Amino acid sequence: MSLVQQNKSTEFIALENQYGAHNYHPLPVVLNKGEGVYVWDVEDNRYYDFLSAYSAVNQGHCHPKIINAMLEQAKTLTLTSRAFYNDQLGQYEKYATTYFGFDKLLPMNTGAEAVETAIKICRKWAYEKKGIPETAAQIIVCDNNFHGRTTTIISFSNDEDARKNFGPYTPGFIKIPYDDIPALQDALEKNPNVAGFLVEPIQGEAGVYTPQPDFLAKAKDLCNKNNVLFIADEIQTGIARTGSLLAVCGNCTCSGHCEQQKTYSQPDILILGKALSGGAYPVSAVLADNKIMEVIQPGQHGSTFGGNPIASAVAIAALEVVKEEGLTLNARKMGNYFREKLSEYIKNSSIVSQVRGKGLLNAIVINDTPDSSTAWDICVALKENGLLAKPTHGNIIRFAPPLVINQEQLDACIAIITMTLKDFEK
Ligand SMILES: *Cc1c(COP(=O)(O)O)cnc(C)c1O
């Protein structure tokens, strides 16, 4: 990299540092182009993207079909607000509810908004359908959850950075350990006013914690027995990422809703975001059946941009791509292959203690303390070698490439990762 070129990155980084709030700590790389599994920096270096914008870009960067749907719609009609009908929203709602097997969809924009929406629906259902005394509803959540950044959501986080000095906190949440059925049973027995159980099928931000294979099915069962809504936050795990259309689909590889899913733990409320647009536009959604969704009536919830024509057209295209390109099965095959290869490597490794995950949502655990800089240093070295990844919670590195990755590309990435790790072996 020549000095002149390096100055280009440095300048863009300096701009963000000077004029932007410092609410992120990015890897020192400035990107200006993406295509499929690749992104390029302003010096024209090419990288494999192993973050995929936190699994928003499952369909690959700038997928032509998604971009085309966005451009066509942008030229025609962008926003009407929900004060009027538009010709795209109903088509999208029909497509997505059929795709995922629910009666109704409530459209929002960001993931956090969709989680907020799910919480509101759950509480209202509790008072109007379950008969919980007003303002007494409780929602059970898990330790080390990540559901977004709003005041209410961070109220039930246990990440100090996310919480500290943002109080007073929203009440009404009970925290239990993740992947702990007895704890869930206990919380349900002790609290008659539980309205819902909000859970990530795999805890992505916490470090790709994958629960016992029967955790979701058992949790769903307990929720049923206690007349409590089972709410799945699939913003990161959903839309083929884990080798199933949804992580709650267990081991089914169909690319749309099907009845054969023996291991399917159908959520009462499903929360989607991120890859719902293939990363082209902020699109999120809450799905539920009529008996739940009907608690929301005109004027009780909304969003100016939610369900806008661009979002609707983009989401249909993004979901079609998942089906047409068989991304579910590809994520499963490539994921198995990736973990197999990395497991071989770590047999003789002192720097990596574990590889875990499902489909193409994986992580390695670095054999050092969470407050050490080793994982960060490895990510900087990976970047130098042409692959972008980011540490999550200190000593864990998440590997989540776009689901369009093929075997040849994945082999090249495994070579980069193992070669880089070798330099850090003691
Ligand atoms: C990213 C994420 C969110 C928040 O989505 P935003 O679009 O960033 O608001 C919520 N839940 C999970 C599981 C996520 O991964």
JSON list of N, CA, C and O in Angstrom, two decimals, residues 9 28 53-54 61 108 140 144 150 187 217 236 238 254 271 310 325 329 332 347 353 363-365 390 399 402 422:
[
{"chain": "A", "resi": 9, "resn": "SER", "atom": "N", "xyz": [-7.54, 6.34, 3.28]},
{"chain": "A", "resi": 9, "resn": "SER", "atom": "CA", "xyz": [-8.24, 5.72, 4.41]},
{"chain": "A", "resi": 9, "resn": "SER", "atom": "C", "xyz": [-8.15, 6.59, 5.63]},
{"chain": "A", "resi": 9, "resn": "SER", "atom": "O", "xyz": [-9.14, 6.82, 6.32]},
{"chain": "A", "resi": 28, "resn": "PRO", "atom": "N", "xyz": [-9.88, -0.66, 11.35]},
{"chain": "A", "resi": 28, "resn": "PRO", "atom": "CA", "xyz": [-9.39, 0.44, 10.49]},
{"chain": "A", "resi": 28, "resn": "PRO", "atom": "C", "xyz": [-9.39, 0.06, 9.01]},
{"chain": "A", "resi": 28, "resn": "PRO", "atom": "O", "xyz": [-8.34, -0.16, 8.40]},
{"chain": "A", "resi": 53, "resn": "ALA", "atom": "N", "xyz": [-22.41, -7.48, 7.62]},
{"chain": "A", "resi": 53, "resn": "ALA", "atom": "CA", "xyz": [-23.21, -6.48, 8.32]},
{"chain": "A", "resi": 53, "resn": "ALA", "atom": "C", "xyz": [-24.09, -7.16, 9.38]},
{"chain": "A", "resi": 53, "resn": "ALA", "atom": "O", "xyz": [-25.31, -6.96, 9.40]},
{"chain": "A", "resi": 54, "resn": "TYR", "atom": "N", "xyz": [-23.45, -7.93, 10.22]},
{"chain": "A", "resi": 54, "resn": "TYR", "atom": "CA", "xyz": [-24.15, -8.65, 11.30]},
{"chain": "A", "resi": 54, "resn": "TYR", "atom": "C", "xyz": [-25.29, -9.53, 10.76]},
{"chain": "A", "resi": 54, "resn": "TYR", "atom": "O", "xyz": [-26.37, -9.58, 11.34]},
{"chain": "A", "resi": 61, "resn": "HIS", "atom": "N", "xyz": [-23.52, -8.96, -1.15]},
{"chain": "A", "resi": 61, "resn": "HIS", "atom": "CA", "xyz": [-23.55, -7.51, -1.35]},
{"chain": "A", "resi": 61, "resn": "HIS", "atom": "C", "xyz": [-24.14, -7.15, -2.71]},
{"chain": "A", "resi": 61, "resn": "HIS", "atom": "O", "xyz": [-23.80, -7.76, -3.72]},
{"chain": "A", "resi": 108, "resn": "MET", "atom": "N", "xyz": [-42.04, -2.88, 10.25]},
{"chain": "A", "resi": 108, "resn": "MET", "atom": "CA", "xyz": [-41.27, -1.79, 10.86]},
{"chain": "A", "resi": 108, "resn": "MET", "atom": "C", "xyz": [-39.97, -1.65, 10.07]},
{"chain": "A", "resi": 108, "resn": "MET", "atom": "O", "xyz": [-39.88, -2.18, 8.95]},
{"chain": "A", "resi": 140, "resn": "ILE", "atom": "N", "xyz": [-40.21, -12.82, 30.24]},
{"chain": "A", "resi": 140, "resn": "ILE", "atom": "CA", "xyz": [-38.96, -13.49, 30.61]},
{"chain": "A", "resi": 140, "resn": "ILE", "atom": "C", "xyz": [-37.96, -13.33, 29.47]},
{"chain": "A", "resi": 140, "resn": "ILE", "atom": "O", "xyz": [-38.30, -13.50, 28.30]},
{"chain": "A", "resi": 144, "resn": "ASN", "atom": "N", "xyz": [-27.35, -12.28, 28.99]},
{"chain": "A", "resi": 144, "resn": "ASN", "atom": "CA", "xyz": [-26.47, -12.05, 27.84]},
{"chain": "A", "resi": 144, "resn": "ASN", "atom": "C", "xyz": [-27.22, -11.91, 26.52]},
{"chain": "A", "resi": 144, "resn": "ASN", "atom": "O", "xyz": [-26.66, -12.12, 25.45]},
{"chain": "A", "resi": 150, "resn": "THR", "atom": "N", "xyz": [-32.75, 0.31, 22.21]},
{"chain": "A", "resi": 150, "resn": "THR", "atom": "CA", "xyz": [-33.68, 1.30, 22.74]},
{"chain": "A", "resi": 150, "resn": "THR", "atom": "C", "xyz": [-33.64, 1.29, 24.27]},
{"chain": "A", "resi": 150, "resn": "THR", "atom": "O", "xyz": [-33.10, 0.37, 24.89]},
{"chain": "A", "resi": 187, "resn": "ALA", "atom": "N", "xyz": [-39.26, -19.94, 36.74]},
{"chain": "A", "resi": 187, "resn": "ALA", "atom": "CA", "xyz": [-39.74, -18.55, 36.59]},
{"chain": "A", "resi": 187, "resn": "ALA", "atom": "C", "xyz": [-41.23, -18.55, 36.24]},
{"chain": "A", "resi": 187, "resn": "ALA", "atom": "O", "xyz": [-41.98, -17.68, 36.70]},
{"chain": "A", "resi": 217, "resn": "ALA", "atom": "N", "xyz": [-37.59, -26.38, 21.56]},
{"chain": "A", "resi": 217, "resn": "ALA", "atom": "CA", "xyz": [-38.82, -27.18, 21.58]},
{"chain": "A", "resi": 217, "resn": "ALA", "atom": "C", "xyz": [-39.37, -27.28, 23.00]},
{"chain": "A", "resi": 217, "resn": "ALA", "atom": "O", "xyz": [-40.58, -27.13, 23.22]},
{"chain": "A", "resi": 236, "resn": "GLN", "atom": "N", "xyz": [-31.06, -11.99, 13.70]},
{"chain": "A", "resi": 236, "resn": "GLN", "atom": "CA", "xyz": [-29.74, -12.41, 13.23]},
{"chain": "A", "resi": 236, "resn": "GLN", "atom": "C", "xyz": [-29.72, -13.86, 12.74]},
{"chain": "A", "resi": 236, "resn": "GLN", "atom": "O", "xyz": [-29.03, -14.19, 11.78]},
{"chain": "A", "resi": 238, "resn": "GLY", "atom": "N", "xyz": [-32.30, -15.68, 11.59]},
{"chain": "A", "resi": 238, "resn": "GLY", "atom": "CA", "xyz": [-33.32, -16.05, 10.61]},
{"chain": "A", "resi": 238, "resn": "GLY", "atom": "C", "xyz": [-32.85, -15.93, 9.17]},
{"chain": "A", "resi": 238, "resn": "GLY", "atom": "O", "xyz": [-31.75, -15.48, 8.87]},
{"chain": "A", "resi": 254, "resn": "CYS", "atom": "N", "xyz": [-35.98, -26.86, 4.10]},
{"chain": "A", "resi": 254, "resn": "CYS", "atom": "CA", "xyz": [-36.84, -26.28, 3.08]},
{"chain": "A", "resi": 254, "resn": "CYS", "atom": "C", "xyz": [-36.57, -24.78, 3.00]},
{"chain": "A", "resi": 254, "resn": "CYS", "atom": "O", "xyz": [-36.02, -24.20, 3.91]},
{"chain": "A", "resi": 271, "resn": "ILE", "atom": "N", "xyz": [-39.84, -12.36, 15.14]},
{"chain": "A", "resi": 271, "resn": "ILE", "atom": "CA", "xyz": [-39.26, -11.05, 14.86]},
{"chain": "A", "resi": 271, "resn": "ILE", "atom": "C", "xyz": [-38.15, -11.21, 13.82]},
{"chain": "A", "resi": 271, "resn": "ILE", "atom": "O", "xyz": [-37.23, -11.99, 14.01]},
{"chain": "A", "resi": 310, "resn": "ILE", "atom": "N", "xyz": [-40.81, 0.97, -1.09]},
{"chain": "A", "resi": 310, "resn": "ILE", "atom": "CA", "xyz": [-39.45, 0.45, -1.38]},
{"chain": "A", "resi": 310, "resn": "ILE", "atom": "C", "xyz": [-39.16, -0.75, -0.49]},
{"chain": "A", "resi": 310, "resn": "ILE", "atom": "O", "xyz": [-38.71, -1.80, -0.96]},
{"chain": "A", "resi": 325, "resn": "GLU", "atom": "N", "xyz": [-31.97, -19.30, -4.89]},
{"chain": "A", "resi": 325, "resn": "GLU", "atom": "CA", "xyz": [-30.55, -19.67, -4.89]},
{"chain": "A", "resi": 325, "resn": "GLU", "atom": "C", "xyz": [-30.23, -20.75, -3.85]},
{"chain": "A", "resi": 325, "resn": "GLU", "atom": "O", "xyz": [-29.05, -21.04, -3.61]},
{"chain": "A", "resi": 329, "resn": "LEU", "atom": "N", "xyz": [-29.78, -24.49, 2.13]},
{"chain": "A", "resi": 329, "resn": "LEU", "atom": "CA", "xyz": [-28.97, -25.69, 2.02]},
{"chain": "A", "resi": 329, "resn": "LEU", "atom": "C", "xyz": [-27.49, -25.33, 1.88]},
{"chain": "A", "resi": 329, "resn": "LEU", "atom": "O", "xyz": [-26.62, -26.01, 2.44]},
{"chain": "A", "resi": 332, "resn": "ARG", "atom": "N", "xyz": [-26.06, -24.52, 5.19]},
{"chain": "A", "resi": 332, "resn": "ARG", "atom": "CA", "xyz": [-25.87, -25.74, 5.99]},
{"chain": "A", "resi": 332, "resn": "ARG", "atom": "C", "xyz": [-24.61, -26.49, 5.56]},
{"chain": "A", "resi": 332, "resn": "ARG", "atom": "O", "xyz": [-23.77, -26.83, 6.38]},
{"chain": "A", "resi": 347, "resn": "LYS", "atom": "N", "xyz": [-7.29, -28.75, 16.79]},
{"chain": "A", "resi": 347, "resn": "LYS", "atom": "CA", "xyz": [-6.72, -29.90, 17.51]},
{"chain": "A", "resi": 347, "resn": "LYS", "atom": "C", "xyz": [-5.29, -29.63, 17.95]},
{"chain": "A", "resi": 347, "resn": "LYS", "atom": "O", "xyz": [-4.85, -30.07, 19.00]},
{"chain": "A", "resi": 353, "resn": "SER", "atom": "N", "xyz": [-9.51, -22.15, 21.32]},
{"chain": "A", "resi": 353, "resn": "SER", "atom": "CA", "xyz": [-9.93, -23.24, 22.19]},
{"chain": "A", "resi": 353, "resn": "SER", "atom": "C", "xyz": [-11.22, -23.90, 21.71]},
{"chain": "A", "resi": 353, "resn": "SER", "atom": "O", "xyz": [-11.53, -25.02, 22.11]},
{"chain": "A", "resi": 363, "resn": "ALA", "atom": "N", "xyz": [-18.36, -19.08, 15.35]},
{"chain": "A", "resi": 363, "resn": "ALA", "atom": "CA", "xyz": [-17.39, -18.28, 16.09]},
{"chain": "A", "resi": 363, "resn": "ALA", "atom": "C", "xyz": [-16.26, -19.17, 16.56]},
{"chain": "A", "resi": 363, "resn": "ALA", "atom": "O", "xyz": [-16.44, -20.38, 16.74]},
{"chain": "A", "resi": 364, "resn": "ILE", "atom": "N", "xyz": [-15.10, -18.55, 16.73]},
{"chain": "A", "resi": 364, "resn": "ILE", "atom": "CA", "xyz": [-14.01, -19.24, 17.41]},
{"chain": "A", "resi": 364, "resn": "ILE", "atom": "C", "xyz": [-13.75, -18.51, 18.72]},
{"chain": "A", "resi": 364, "resn": "ILE", "atom": "O", "xyz": [-13.93, -17.29, 18.82]},
{"chain": "A", "resi": 365, "resn": "VAL", "atom": "N", "xyz": [-13.38, -19.28, 19.73]},
{"chain": "A", "resi": 365, "resn": "VAL", "atom": "CA", "xyz": [-13.05, -18.69, 21.03]},
{"chain": "A", "resi": 365, "resn": "VAL", "atom": "C", "xyz": [-11.53, -18.64, 21.13]},
{"chain": "A", "resi": 365, "resn": "VAL", "atom": "O", "xyz": [-10.85, -19.66, 20.98]},
{"chain": "A", "resi": 390, "resn": "LYS", "atom": "N", "xyz": [-14.91, -9.45, 13.04]},
{"chain": "A", "resi": 390, "resn": "LYS", "atom": "CA", "xyz": [-14.86, -8.53, 14.18]},
{"chain": "A", "resi": 390, "resn": "LYS", "atom": "C", "xyz": [-15.00, -9.34, 15.47]},
{"chain": "A", "resi": 390, "resn": "LYS", "atom": "O", "xyz": [-15.81, -10.26, 15.52]},
{"chain": "A", "resi": 399, "resn": "PHE", "atom": "N", "xyz": [-17.65, -15.58, 12.67]},
{"chain": "A", "resi": 399, "resn": "PHE", "atom": "CA", "xyz": [-17.43, -15.77, 11.23]},
{"chain": "A", "resi": 399, "resn": "PHE", "atom": "C", "xyz": [-18.78, -16.01, 10.56]},
{"chain": "A", "resi": 399, "resn": "PHE", "atom": "O", "xyz": [-19.39, -17.06, 10.75]},
{"chain": "A", "resi": 402, "resn": "PRO", "atom": "N", "xyz": [-21.52, -13.94, 3.72]},
{"chain": "A", "resi": 402, "resn": "PRO", "atom": "CA", "xyz": [-22.77, -14.02, 2.97]},
{"chain": "A", "resi": 402, "resn": "PRO", "atom": "C", "xyz": [-23.04, -15.49, 2.60]},
{"chain": "A", "resi": 402, "resn": "PRO", "atom": "O", "xyz": [-22.11, -16.26, 2.36]},
{"chain": "A", "resi": 422, "resn": "LYS", "atom": "N", "xyz": [-1.94, -19.11, 12.70]},
{"chain": "A", "resi": 422, "resn": "LYS", "atom": "CA", "xyz": [-0.62, -19.70, 12.94]},
{"chain": "A", "resi": 422, "resn": "LYS", "atom": "C", "xyz": [0.37, -18.67, 13.48]},
{"chain": "A", "resi": 422, "resn": "LYS", "atom": "O", "xyz": [1.20, -18.98, 14.33]}
]
